[in-house]
mmCIF file of C-alpha atoms and ligand atoms in Angstrom:
data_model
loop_
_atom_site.group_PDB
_atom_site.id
_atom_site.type_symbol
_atom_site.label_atom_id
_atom_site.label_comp_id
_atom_site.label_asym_id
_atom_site.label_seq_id
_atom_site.Cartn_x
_atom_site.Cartn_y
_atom_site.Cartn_z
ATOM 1 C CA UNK A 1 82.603 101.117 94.578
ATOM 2 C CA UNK A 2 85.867 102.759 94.140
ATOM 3 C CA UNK A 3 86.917 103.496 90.664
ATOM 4 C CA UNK A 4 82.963 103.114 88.980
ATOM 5 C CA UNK A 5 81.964 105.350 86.905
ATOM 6 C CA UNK A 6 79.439 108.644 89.065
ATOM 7 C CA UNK A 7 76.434 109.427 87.001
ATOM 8 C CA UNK A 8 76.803 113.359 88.564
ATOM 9 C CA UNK A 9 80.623 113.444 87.886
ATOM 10 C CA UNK A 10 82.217 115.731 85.336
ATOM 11 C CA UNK A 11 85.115 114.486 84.686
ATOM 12 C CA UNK A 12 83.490 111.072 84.528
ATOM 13 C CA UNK A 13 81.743 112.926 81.701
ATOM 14 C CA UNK A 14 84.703 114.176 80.232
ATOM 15 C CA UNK A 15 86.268 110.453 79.796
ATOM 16 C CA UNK A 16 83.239 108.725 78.055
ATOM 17 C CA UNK A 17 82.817 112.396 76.037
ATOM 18 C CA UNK A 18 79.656 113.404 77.035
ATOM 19 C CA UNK A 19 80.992 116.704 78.374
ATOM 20 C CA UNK A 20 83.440 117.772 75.202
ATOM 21 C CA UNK A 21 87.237 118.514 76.535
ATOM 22 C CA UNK A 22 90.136 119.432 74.151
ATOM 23 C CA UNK A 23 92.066 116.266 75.176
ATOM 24 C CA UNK A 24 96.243 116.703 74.368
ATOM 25 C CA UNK A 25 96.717 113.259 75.466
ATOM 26 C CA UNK A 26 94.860 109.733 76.149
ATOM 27 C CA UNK A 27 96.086 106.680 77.323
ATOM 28 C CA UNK A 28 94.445 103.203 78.263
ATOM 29 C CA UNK A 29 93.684 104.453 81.439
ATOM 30 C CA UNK A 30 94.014 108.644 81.580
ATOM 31 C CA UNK A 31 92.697 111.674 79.742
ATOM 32 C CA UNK A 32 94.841 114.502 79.653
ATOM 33 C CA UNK A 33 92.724 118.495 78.592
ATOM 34 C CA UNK A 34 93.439 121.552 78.822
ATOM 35 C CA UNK A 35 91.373 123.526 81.616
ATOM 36 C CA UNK A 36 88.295 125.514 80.564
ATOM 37 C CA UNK A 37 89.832 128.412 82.895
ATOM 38 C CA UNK A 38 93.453 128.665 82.762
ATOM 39 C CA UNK A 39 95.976 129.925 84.945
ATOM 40 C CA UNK A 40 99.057 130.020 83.137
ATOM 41 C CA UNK A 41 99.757 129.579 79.671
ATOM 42 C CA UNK A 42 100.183 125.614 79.779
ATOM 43 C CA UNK A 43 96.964 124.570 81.823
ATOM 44 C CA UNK A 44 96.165 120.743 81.588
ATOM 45 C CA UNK A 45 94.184 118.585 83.831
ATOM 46 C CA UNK A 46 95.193 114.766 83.668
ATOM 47 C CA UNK A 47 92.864 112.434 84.953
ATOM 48 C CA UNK A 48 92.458 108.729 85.406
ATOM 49 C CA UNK A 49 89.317 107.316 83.238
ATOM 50 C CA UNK A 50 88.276 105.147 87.040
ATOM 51 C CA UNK A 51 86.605 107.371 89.584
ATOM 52 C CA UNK A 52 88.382 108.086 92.437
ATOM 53 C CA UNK A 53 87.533 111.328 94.827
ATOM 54 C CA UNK A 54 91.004 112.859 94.883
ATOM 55 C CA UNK A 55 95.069 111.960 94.728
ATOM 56 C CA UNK A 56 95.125 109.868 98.393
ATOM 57 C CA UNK A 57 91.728 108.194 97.786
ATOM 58 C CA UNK A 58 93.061 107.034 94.272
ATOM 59 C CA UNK A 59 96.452 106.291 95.820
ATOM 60 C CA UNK A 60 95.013 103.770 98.756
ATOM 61 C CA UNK A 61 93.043 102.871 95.848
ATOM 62 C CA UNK A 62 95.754 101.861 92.773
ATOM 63 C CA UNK A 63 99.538 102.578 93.300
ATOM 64 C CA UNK A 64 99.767 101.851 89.597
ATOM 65 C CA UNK A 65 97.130 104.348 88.201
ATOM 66 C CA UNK A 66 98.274 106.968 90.570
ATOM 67 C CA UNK A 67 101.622 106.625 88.782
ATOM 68 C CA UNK A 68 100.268 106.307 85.276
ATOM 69 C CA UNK A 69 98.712 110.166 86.324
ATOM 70 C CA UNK A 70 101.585 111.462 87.444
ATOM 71 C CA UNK A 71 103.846 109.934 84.363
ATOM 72 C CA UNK A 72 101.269 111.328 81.952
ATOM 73 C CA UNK A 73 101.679 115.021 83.888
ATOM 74 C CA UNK A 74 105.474 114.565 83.033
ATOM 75 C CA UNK A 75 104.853 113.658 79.189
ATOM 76 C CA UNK A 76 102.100 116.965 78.934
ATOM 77 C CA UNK A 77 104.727 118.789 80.196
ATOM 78 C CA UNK A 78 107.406 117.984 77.537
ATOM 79 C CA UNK A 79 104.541 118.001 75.695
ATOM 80 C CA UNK A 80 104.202 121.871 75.535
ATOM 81 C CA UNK A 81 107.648 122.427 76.455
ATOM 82 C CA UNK A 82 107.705 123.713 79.650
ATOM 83 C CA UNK A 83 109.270 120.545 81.152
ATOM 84 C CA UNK A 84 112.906 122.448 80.543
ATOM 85 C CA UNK A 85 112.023 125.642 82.086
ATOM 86 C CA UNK A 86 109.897 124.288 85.518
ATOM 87 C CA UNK A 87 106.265 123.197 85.587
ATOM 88 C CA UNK A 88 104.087 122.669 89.030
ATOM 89 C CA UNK A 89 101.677 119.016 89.556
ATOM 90 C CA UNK A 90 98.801 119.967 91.734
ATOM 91 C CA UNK A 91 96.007 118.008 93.447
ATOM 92 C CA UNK A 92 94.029 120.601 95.386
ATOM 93 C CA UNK A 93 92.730 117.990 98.016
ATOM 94 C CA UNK A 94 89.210 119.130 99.738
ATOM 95 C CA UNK A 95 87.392 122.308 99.229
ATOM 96 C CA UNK A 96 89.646 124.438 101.820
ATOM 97 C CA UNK A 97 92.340 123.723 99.595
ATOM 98 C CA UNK A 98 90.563 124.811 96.507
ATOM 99 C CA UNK A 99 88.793 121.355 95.166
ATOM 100 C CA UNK A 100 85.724 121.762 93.178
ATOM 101 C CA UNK A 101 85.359 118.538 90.862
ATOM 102 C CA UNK A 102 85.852 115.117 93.154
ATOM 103 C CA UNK A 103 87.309 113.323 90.549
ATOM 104 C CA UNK A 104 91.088 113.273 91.404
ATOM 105 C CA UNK A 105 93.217 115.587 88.912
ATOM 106 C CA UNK A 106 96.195 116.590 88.993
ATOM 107 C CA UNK A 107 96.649 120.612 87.224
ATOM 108 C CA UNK A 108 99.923 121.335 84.863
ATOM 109 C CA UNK A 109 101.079 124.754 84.713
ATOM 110 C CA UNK A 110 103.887 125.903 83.087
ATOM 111 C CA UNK A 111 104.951 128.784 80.648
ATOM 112 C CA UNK A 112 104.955 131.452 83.660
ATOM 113 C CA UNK A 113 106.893 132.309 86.570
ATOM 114 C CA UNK A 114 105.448 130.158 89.136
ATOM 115 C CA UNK A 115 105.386 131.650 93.286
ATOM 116 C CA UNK A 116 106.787 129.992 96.019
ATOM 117 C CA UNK A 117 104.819 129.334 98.579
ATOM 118 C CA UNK A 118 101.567 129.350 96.470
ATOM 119 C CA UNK A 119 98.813 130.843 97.408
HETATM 120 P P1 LIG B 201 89.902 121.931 91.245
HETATM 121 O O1 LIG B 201 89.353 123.290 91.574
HETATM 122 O O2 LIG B 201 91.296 121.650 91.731
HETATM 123 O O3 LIG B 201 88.917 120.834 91.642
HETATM 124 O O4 LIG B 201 90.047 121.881 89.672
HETATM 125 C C1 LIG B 201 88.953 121.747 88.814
HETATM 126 C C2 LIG B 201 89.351 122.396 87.523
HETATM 127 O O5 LIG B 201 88.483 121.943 86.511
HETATM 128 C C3 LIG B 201 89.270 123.923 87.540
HETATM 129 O O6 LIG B 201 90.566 124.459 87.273
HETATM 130 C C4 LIG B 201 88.271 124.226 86.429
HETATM 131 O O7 LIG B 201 88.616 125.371 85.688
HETATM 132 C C5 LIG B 201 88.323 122.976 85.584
HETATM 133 N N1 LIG B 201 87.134 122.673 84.823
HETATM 134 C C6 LIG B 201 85.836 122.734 85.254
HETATM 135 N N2 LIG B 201 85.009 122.349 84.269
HETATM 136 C C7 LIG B 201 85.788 122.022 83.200
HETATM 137 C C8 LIG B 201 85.516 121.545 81.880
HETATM 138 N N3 LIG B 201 84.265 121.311 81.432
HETATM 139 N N4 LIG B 201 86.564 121.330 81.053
HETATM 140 C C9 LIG B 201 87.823 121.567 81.470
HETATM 141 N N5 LIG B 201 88.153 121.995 82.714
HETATM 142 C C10 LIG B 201 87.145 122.239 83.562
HETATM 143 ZN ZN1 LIG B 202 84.380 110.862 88.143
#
C-alpha cells in the first residue's frame, strides 16, 4: 500500500535507523542526511519517513507531504548557508534519469557553481 514501510528499502532503513545516516534535520514526517557520496560541498537527501517510489508517485499520493519535503529542502539549505548564494532540489525520477534508491528524495546541493543544463 502506498506509503508502508518496504522491508528491502534503504531509505526505509534509514528512517527507523537501522541503516545509520548523519541526519541534519527530522521532522514528524521527514529525515533530512547528508549523502554517503557527495557531489558538492552541501549534499543532503530529504526524505519523507512514508514510502513512496519517487516525487510524482508521492505527489498523486500526499500533496501535503510532498510539500513538507520540499519545505524541509528550503530549511537544509539555509541550514548550511547556501540558500543566499543558489542551491539545486533534485528528484532523479527512473533509472534513465539517474534513480537508484525508490524511495522518493529529493538531493540539495549547494556550496559550488552549479551547470546549466545539467548533465
Ligand atoms: P538517486 O541516485 O537519485 O536515487 O540518489 C540516491 C542517493 O543516495 C545517491 O546520491 C547515493 O549516494 C545516496 N546513498 C546511497 N546509500 C546511502 C546511505 N546509506 N546513506 C546516505 N546516502 C546514500
Ligand atoms: Zn522506502
Amino acid at each position: 500500500m502506498a506509503g508502508e514501510p518496504q522491508a528491502d528499502c534503504l531509505f526505509c532503513k534509514i528512517v527507523t535507523g537501522e541503516v545509520p545516516a548523519t541526519v541534519v534535520r527530522e521532522t514528524e514526517t521527514t529525515v533530512a542526511f547528508r549523502d554517503i557520496n557527495p557531489q558538492a560541498p552541501t549534499h543532503v537527501l530529504v526524505i519523507p519517513k512514508a514510502h513512496h517510489a519517487d516525487a510524482a508517485a508521492l505527489a498523486a499520493a500526499d500533496p501535503q507531504l510532498t510539500a513538507d519535503v520540499l519545505r524541509e529542502a528550503g530549511e537544509v539549505a539555509a541550514q548550511e548557508k547556501v540558500a543566499d548564494h543558489g542551491y539545486r532540489i533534485v528528484f532523479n525520477t527512473g533509472s534513465g534519469a539517474g534513480q537508484t534508491v525508490f524511495h522518493a528524495h529529493a538531493h540539495v546541493l549547494g556550496g559550488r557553481g552549479l551547470q546549466w543544463p545539467p548533465g
